[in-house]
Short mmCIF file of C-alpha atoms and ligand atoms in Angstrom, two decimals:
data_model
loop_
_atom_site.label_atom_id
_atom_site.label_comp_id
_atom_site.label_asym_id
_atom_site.label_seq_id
_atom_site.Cartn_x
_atom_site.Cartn_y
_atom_site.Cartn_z
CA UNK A 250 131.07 93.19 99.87
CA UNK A 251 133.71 95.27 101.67
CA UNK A 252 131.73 98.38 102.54
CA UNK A 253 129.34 99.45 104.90
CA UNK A 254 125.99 97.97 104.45
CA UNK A 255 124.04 101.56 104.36
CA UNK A 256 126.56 102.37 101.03
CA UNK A 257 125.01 98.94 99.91
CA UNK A 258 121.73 100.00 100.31
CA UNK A 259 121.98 103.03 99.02
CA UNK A 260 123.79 101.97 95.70
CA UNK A 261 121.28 99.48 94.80
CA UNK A 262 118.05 101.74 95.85
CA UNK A 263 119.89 104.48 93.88
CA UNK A 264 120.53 101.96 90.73
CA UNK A 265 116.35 101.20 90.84
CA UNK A 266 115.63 105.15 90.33
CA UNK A 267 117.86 105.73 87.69
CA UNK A 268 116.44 102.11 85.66
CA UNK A 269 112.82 103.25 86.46
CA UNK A 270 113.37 106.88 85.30
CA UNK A 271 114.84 105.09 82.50
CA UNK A 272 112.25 102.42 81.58
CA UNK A 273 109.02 104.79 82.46
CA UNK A 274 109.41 107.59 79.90
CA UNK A 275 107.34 110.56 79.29
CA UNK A 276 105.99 110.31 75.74
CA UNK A 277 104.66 113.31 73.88
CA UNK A 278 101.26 111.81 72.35
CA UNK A 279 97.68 112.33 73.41
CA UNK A 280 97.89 110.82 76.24
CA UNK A 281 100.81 112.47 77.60
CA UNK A 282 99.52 113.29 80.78
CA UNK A 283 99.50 109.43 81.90
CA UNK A 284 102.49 109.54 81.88
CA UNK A 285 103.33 112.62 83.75
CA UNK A 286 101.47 110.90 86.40
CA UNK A 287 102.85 107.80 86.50
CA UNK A 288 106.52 109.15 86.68
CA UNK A 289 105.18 111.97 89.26
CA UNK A 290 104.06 109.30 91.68
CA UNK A 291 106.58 106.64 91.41
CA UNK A 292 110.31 108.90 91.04
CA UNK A 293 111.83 110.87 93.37
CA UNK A 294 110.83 109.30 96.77
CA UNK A 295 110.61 106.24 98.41
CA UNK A 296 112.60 103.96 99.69
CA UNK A 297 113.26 101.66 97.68
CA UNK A 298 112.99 98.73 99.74
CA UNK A 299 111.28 95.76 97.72
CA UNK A 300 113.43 97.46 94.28
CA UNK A 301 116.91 96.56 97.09
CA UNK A 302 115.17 93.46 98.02
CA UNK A 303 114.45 92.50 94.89
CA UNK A 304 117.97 92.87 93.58
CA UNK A 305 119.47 91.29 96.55
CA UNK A 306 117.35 88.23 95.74
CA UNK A 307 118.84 88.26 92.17
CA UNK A 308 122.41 88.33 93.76
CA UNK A 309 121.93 85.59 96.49
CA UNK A 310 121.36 83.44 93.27
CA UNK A 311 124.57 84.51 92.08
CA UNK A 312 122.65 86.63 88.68
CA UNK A 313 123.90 90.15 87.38
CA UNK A 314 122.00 93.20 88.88
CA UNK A 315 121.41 93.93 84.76
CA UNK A 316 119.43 90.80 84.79
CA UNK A 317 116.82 91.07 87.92
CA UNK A 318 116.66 94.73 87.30
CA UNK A 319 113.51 95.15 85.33
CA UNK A 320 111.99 92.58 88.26
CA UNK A 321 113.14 95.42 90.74
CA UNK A 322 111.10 97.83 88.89
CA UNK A 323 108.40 95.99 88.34
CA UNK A 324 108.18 95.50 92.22
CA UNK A 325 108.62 99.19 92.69
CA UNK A 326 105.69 100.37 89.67
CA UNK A 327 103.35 97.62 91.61
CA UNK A 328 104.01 99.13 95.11
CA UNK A 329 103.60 102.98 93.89
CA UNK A 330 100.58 101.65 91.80
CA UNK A 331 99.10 100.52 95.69
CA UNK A 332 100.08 103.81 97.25
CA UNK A 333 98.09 106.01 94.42
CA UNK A 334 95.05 103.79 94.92
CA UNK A 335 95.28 103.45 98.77
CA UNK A 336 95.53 107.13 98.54
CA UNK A 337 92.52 107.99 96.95
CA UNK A 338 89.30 109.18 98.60
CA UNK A 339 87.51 106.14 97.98
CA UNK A 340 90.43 104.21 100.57
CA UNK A 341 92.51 105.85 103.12
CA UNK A 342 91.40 109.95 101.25
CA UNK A 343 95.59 111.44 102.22
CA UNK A 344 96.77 114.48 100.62
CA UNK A 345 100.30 113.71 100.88
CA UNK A 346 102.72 110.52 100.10
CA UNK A 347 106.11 110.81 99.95
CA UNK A 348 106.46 114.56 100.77
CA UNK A 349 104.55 115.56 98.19
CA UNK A 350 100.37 115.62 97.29
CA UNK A 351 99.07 112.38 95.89
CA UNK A 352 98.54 111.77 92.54
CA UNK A 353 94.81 112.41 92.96
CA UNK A 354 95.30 115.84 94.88
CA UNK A 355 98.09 117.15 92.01
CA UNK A 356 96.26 115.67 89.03
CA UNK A 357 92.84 114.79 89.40
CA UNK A 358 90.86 111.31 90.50
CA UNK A 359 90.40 109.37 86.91
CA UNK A 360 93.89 109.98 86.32
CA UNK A 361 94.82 109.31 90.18
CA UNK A 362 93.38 105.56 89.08
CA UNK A 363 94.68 105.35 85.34
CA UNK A 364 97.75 105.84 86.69
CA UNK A 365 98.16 103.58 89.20
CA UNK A 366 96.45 100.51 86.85
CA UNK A 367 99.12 101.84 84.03
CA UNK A 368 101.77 101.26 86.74
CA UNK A 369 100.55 97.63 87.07
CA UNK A 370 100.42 96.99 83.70
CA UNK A 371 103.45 98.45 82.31
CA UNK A 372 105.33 96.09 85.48
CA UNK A 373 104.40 92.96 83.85
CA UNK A 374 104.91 94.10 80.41
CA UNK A 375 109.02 95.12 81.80
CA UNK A 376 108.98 91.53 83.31
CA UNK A 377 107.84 89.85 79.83
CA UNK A 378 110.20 91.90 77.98
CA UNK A 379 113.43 91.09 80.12
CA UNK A 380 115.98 89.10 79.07
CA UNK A 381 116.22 86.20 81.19
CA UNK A 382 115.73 82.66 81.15
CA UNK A 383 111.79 82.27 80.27
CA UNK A 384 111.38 79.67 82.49
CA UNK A 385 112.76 81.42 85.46
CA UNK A 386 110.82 85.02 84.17
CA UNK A 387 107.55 83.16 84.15
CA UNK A 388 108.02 81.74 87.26
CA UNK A 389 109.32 85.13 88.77
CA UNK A 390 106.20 86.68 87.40
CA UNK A 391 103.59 84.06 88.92
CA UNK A 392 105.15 84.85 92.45
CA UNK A 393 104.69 88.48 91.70
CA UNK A 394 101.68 88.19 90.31
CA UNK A 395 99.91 86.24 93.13
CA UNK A 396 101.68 88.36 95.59
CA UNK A 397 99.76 91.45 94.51
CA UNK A 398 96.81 89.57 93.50
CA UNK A 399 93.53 88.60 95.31
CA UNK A 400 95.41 85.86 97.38
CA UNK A 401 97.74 88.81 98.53
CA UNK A 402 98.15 92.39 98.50
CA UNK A 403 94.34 93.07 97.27
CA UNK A 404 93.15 90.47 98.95
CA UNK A 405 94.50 91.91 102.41
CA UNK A 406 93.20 95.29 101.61
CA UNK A 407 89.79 94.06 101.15
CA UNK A 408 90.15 92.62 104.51
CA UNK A 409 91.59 96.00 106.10
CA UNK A 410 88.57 97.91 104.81
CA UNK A 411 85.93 95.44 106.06
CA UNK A 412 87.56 96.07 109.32
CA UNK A 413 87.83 99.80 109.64
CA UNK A 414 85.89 100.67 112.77
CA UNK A 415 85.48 96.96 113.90
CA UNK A 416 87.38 95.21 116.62
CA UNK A 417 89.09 92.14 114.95
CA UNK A 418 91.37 89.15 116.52
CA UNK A 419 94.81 89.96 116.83
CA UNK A 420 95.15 86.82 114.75
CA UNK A 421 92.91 88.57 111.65
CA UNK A 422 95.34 91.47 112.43
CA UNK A 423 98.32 89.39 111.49
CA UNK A 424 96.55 87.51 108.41
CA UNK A 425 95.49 91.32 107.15
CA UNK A 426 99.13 92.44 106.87
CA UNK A 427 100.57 89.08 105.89
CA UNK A 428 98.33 89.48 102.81
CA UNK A 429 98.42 93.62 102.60
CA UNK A 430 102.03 94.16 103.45
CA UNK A 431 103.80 90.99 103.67
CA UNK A 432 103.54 89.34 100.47
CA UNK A 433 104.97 91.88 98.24
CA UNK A 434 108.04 92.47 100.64
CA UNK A 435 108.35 88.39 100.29
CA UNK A 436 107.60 88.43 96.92
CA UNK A 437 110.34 91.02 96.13
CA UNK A 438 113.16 88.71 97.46
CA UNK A 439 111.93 85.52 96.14
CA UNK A 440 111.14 86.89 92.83
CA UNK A 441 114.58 88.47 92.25
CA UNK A 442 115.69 85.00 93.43
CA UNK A 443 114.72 83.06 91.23
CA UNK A 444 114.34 85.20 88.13
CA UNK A 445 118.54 84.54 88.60
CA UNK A 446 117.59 81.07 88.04
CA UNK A 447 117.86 80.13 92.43
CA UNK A 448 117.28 76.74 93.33
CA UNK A 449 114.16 75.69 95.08
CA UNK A 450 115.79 74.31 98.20
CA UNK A 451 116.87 78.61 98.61
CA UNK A 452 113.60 79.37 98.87
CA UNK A 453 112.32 78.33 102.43
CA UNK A 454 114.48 80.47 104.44
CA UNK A 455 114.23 83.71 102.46
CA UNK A 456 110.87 82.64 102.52
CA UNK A 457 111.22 82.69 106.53
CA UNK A 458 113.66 85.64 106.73
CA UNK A 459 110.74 87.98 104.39
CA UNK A 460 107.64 86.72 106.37
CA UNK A 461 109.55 87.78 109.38
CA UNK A 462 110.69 91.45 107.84
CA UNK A 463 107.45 91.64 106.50
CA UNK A 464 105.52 91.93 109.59
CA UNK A 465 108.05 93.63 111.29
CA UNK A 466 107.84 96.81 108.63
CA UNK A 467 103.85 96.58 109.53
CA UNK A 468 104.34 96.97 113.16
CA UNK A 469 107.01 100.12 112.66
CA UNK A 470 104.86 101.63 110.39
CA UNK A 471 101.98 101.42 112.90
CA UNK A 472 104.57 102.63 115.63
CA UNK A 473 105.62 105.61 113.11
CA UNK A 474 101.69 106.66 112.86
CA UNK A 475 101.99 107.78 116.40
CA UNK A 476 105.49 108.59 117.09
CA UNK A 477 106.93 109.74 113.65
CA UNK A 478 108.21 113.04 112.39
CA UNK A 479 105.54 114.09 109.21
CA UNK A 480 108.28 116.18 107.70
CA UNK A 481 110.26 112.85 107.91
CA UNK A 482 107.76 110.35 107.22
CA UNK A 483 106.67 112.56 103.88
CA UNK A 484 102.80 112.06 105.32
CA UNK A 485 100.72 113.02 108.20
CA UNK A 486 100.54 111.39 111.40
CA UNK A 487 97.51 109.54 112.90
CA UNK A 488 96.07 108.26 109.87
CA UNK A 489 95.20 105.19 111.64
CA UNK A 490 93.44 106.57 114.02
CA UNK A 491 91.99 108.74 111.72
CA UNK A 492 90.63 105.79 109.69
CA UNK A 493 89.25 103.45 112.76
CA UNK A 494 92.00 100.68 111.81
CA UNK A 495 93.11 98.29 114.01
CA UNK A 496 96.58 98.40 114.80
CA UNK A 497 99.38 96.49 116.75
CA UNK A 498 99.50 98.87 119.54
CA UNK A 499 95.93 98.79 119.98
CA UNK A 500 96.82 95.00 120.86
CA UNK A 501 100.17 95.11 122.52
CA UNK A 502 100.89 99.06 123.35
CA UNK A 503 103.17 101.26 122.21
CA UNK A 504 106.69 99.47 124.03
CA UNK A 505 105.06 96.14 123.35
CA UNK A 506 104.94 96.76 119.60
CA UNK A 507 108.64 97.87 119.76
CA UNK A 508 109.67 94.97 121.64
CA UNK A 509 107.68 92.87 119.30
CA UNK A 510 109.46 94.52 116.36
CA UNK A 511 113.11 94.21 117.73
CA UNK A 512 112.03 90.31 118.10
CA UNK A 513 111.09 89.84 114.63
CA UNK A 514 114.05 91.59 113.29
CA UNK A 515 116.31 89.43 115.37
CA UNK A 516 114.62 86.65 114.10
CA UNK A 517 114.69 87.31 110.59
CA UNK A 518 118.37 88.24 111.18
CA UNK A 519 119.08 84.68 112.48
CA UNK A 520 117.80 82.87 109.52
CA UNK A 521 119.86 84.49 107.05
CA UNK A 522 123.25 83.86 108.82
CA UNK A 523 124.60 80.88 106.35
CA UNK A 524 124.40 82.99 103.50
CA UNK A 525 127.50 84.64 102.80
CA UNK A 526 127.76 88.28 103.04
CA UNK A 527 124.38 89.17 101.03
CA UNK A 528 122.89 87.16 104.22
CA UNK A 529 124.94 89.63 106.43
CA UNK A 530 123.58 92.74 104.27
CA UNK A 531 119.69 90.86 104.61
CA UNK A 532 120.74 90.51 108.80
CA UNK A 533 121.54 94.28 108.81
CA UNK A 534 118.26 95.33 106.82
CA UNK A 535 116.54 93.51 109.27
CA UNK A 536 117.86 95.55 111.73
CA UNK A 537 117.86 98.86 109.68
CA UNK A 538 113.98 98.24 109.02
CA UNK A 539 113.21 98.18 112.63
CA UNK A 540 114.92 101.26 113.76
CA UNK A 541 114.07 103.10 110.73
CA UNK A 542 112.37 106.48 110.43
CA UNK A 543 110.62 107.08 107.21
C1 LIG B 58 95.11 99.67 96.76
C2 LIG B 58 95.42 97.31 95.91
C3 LIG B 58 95.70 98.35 96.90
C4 LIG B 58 96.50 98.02 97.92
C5 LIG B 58 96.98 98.96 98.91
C6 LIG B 58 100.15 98.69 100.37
C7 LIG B 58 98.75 99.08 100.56
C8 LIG B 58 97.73 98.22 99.95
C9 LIG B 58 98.40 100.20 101.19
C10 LIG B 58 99.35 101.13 101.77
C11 LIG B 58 98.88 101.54 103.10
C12 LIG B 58 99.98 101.49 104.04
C13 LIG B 58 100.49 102.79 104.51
C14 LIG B 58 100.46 100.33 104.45
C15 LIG B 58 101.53 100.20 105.42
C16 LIG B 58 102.77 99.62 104.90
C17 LIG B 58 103.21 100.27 103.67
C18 LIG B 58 102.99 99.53 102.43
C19 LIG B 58 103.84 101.45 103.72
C20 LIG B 58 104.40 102.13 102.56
O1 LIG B 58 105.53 101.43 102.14
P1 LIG B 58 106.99 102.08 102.22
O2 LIG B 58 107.19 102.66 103.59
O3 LIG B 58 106.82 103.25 101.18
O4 LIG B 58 107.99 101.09 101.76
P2 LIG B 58 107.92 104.03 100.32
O5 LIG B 58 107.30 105.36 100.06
O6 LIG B 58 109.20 104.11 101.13
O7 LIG B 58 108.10 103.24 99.07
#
């Protein structure tokens, strides 16, 4: 790779913006204003982190960024379709996501949810419509698709709003943001992975490494709702608290959940060591994830 690993990151979150500003246009028809929404919510912010993950998936199968791209975006629309719902008053009610008001406070509700289902849709219509192997795009697609599905990300924010206000296991705690959190983060790697055509035996351990990330993104984020900058994090502090939800420093405290963090990131780091220098890049996120800020 030959450069430092934040340059990395920051060319290939950079490359997702520009191909999503460049695949979701603004059209001037009726409906217009869907798609002022859509691009409102989903450019100009964010981190880009299952779009990098995605790509870097595509590359550890030894594919052309061109090629897993339009998974990347896909990934990205899904996970900014999530936000604009979770957003809403009928979930978590914020005003503000990624340093700006949601899509429901600058727009209006109805278009708050047309939006985000338009983001959903218009991901898998990118994925049918790229120009891989079909094979390898239909399997890409399944993982996606079950990722963000009922047996997923929905399926673990059912399970977070049943809990609001109600004291829950620590091990319901992890199976919430396995399902909420952690399968799109693992579905971003493994479905740029094997969109590039990746063998099967590949899987497992990015597999292992993304479970591992996965949960320990969850337990920073919780940290960052108490200790956080709002300027920085783009949204207000205290949210969970503010909606009764169970969190991992309600279980383990505030240095427990950092320890816990540093272990899973050290973890994760360990399993991607035999693979080259995208492994190294994967060992570093690991790390960058836990210390991160926004
Ligand atoms: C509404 C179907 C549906 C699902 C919502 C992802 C989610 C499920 C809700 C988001 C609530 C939340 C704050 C979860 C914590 C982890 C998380 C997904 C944080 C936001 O992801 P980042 O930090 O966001 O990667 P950016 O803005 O950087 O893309």
């Amino acid at each position: 790779m030959g450069k430092n690993f934040d340059a990395v990151y920051k060319e290939r979150a950079d490359a997702v913006e520009t191909a999503l500003d460049k695949y979701v246009t603004l059209k001037n028809n009726y409906q217009s204003k869907i798609y002022e929404a859509m691009r409102y919510s989903l450019l100009g912010g964010g981190k880009r982190l299952r779009g990098v993950l995605c790509l870097t998936g595509g590359l550890l199968a030894g594919g052309a960024e061109k090629d897993v791209m339009p998974f990347a975006c896909a990934m990205e629309m899904i996970h900014t379709y999530s936000l604009v719902h979770d957003d809403l008053p009928a979930m978590d009610n914020d005003d503000m996501r990624r340093g700006k008001l949601t899509c429901h406070k600058k727009f209006d509700e109805a278009t708050a949810i047309l939006a985000g289902d338009a983001l959903l849709n218009g991901a898998f219509e990118l994925m049918l419509k790229s120009k891989g192997r079909e094979s390898d795009t239909l399997k890409a697609m399944e993982i996606i698709a079950e990722a963000s599905g009922t047996e997923g990300m929905i399926g673990g924010q059912t399970v977070d709003l049943m809990c609001e206000g109600k004291e829950i296991s620590k091990d319901l705690l992890l199976y919430l943001h396995r399902h909420k959190t952690g399968a799109l983060i693992s579905a971003a790697l493994l479905s740029g992975y094997v969109a590039c055509g990746g063998k099967n035996e590949g899987t497992a351990v990015l597999r292992e490494y993304a479970e591992k990330i996965g949960l320990a993104f969850q337990v920073v984020d919780d940290i960052l709702d108490i200790t956080g900058d709002e300027k920085t994090l783009g949204k207000p502090i205290g949210s969970d608290n503010k909606n009764h939800k169970n969190t991992f420093i309600g279980f383990m405290g505030l240095d427990g959940s950092k320890e816990y963090a540093k272990e899973l990131s050290a973890a994760a780091a360990e399993t991607v060591k035999g693979l080259g220098e995208e492994g190294k890049f994967l060992a570093w996120l690991a790390e960058y994830l836990c210390d991160r800020k926004f």
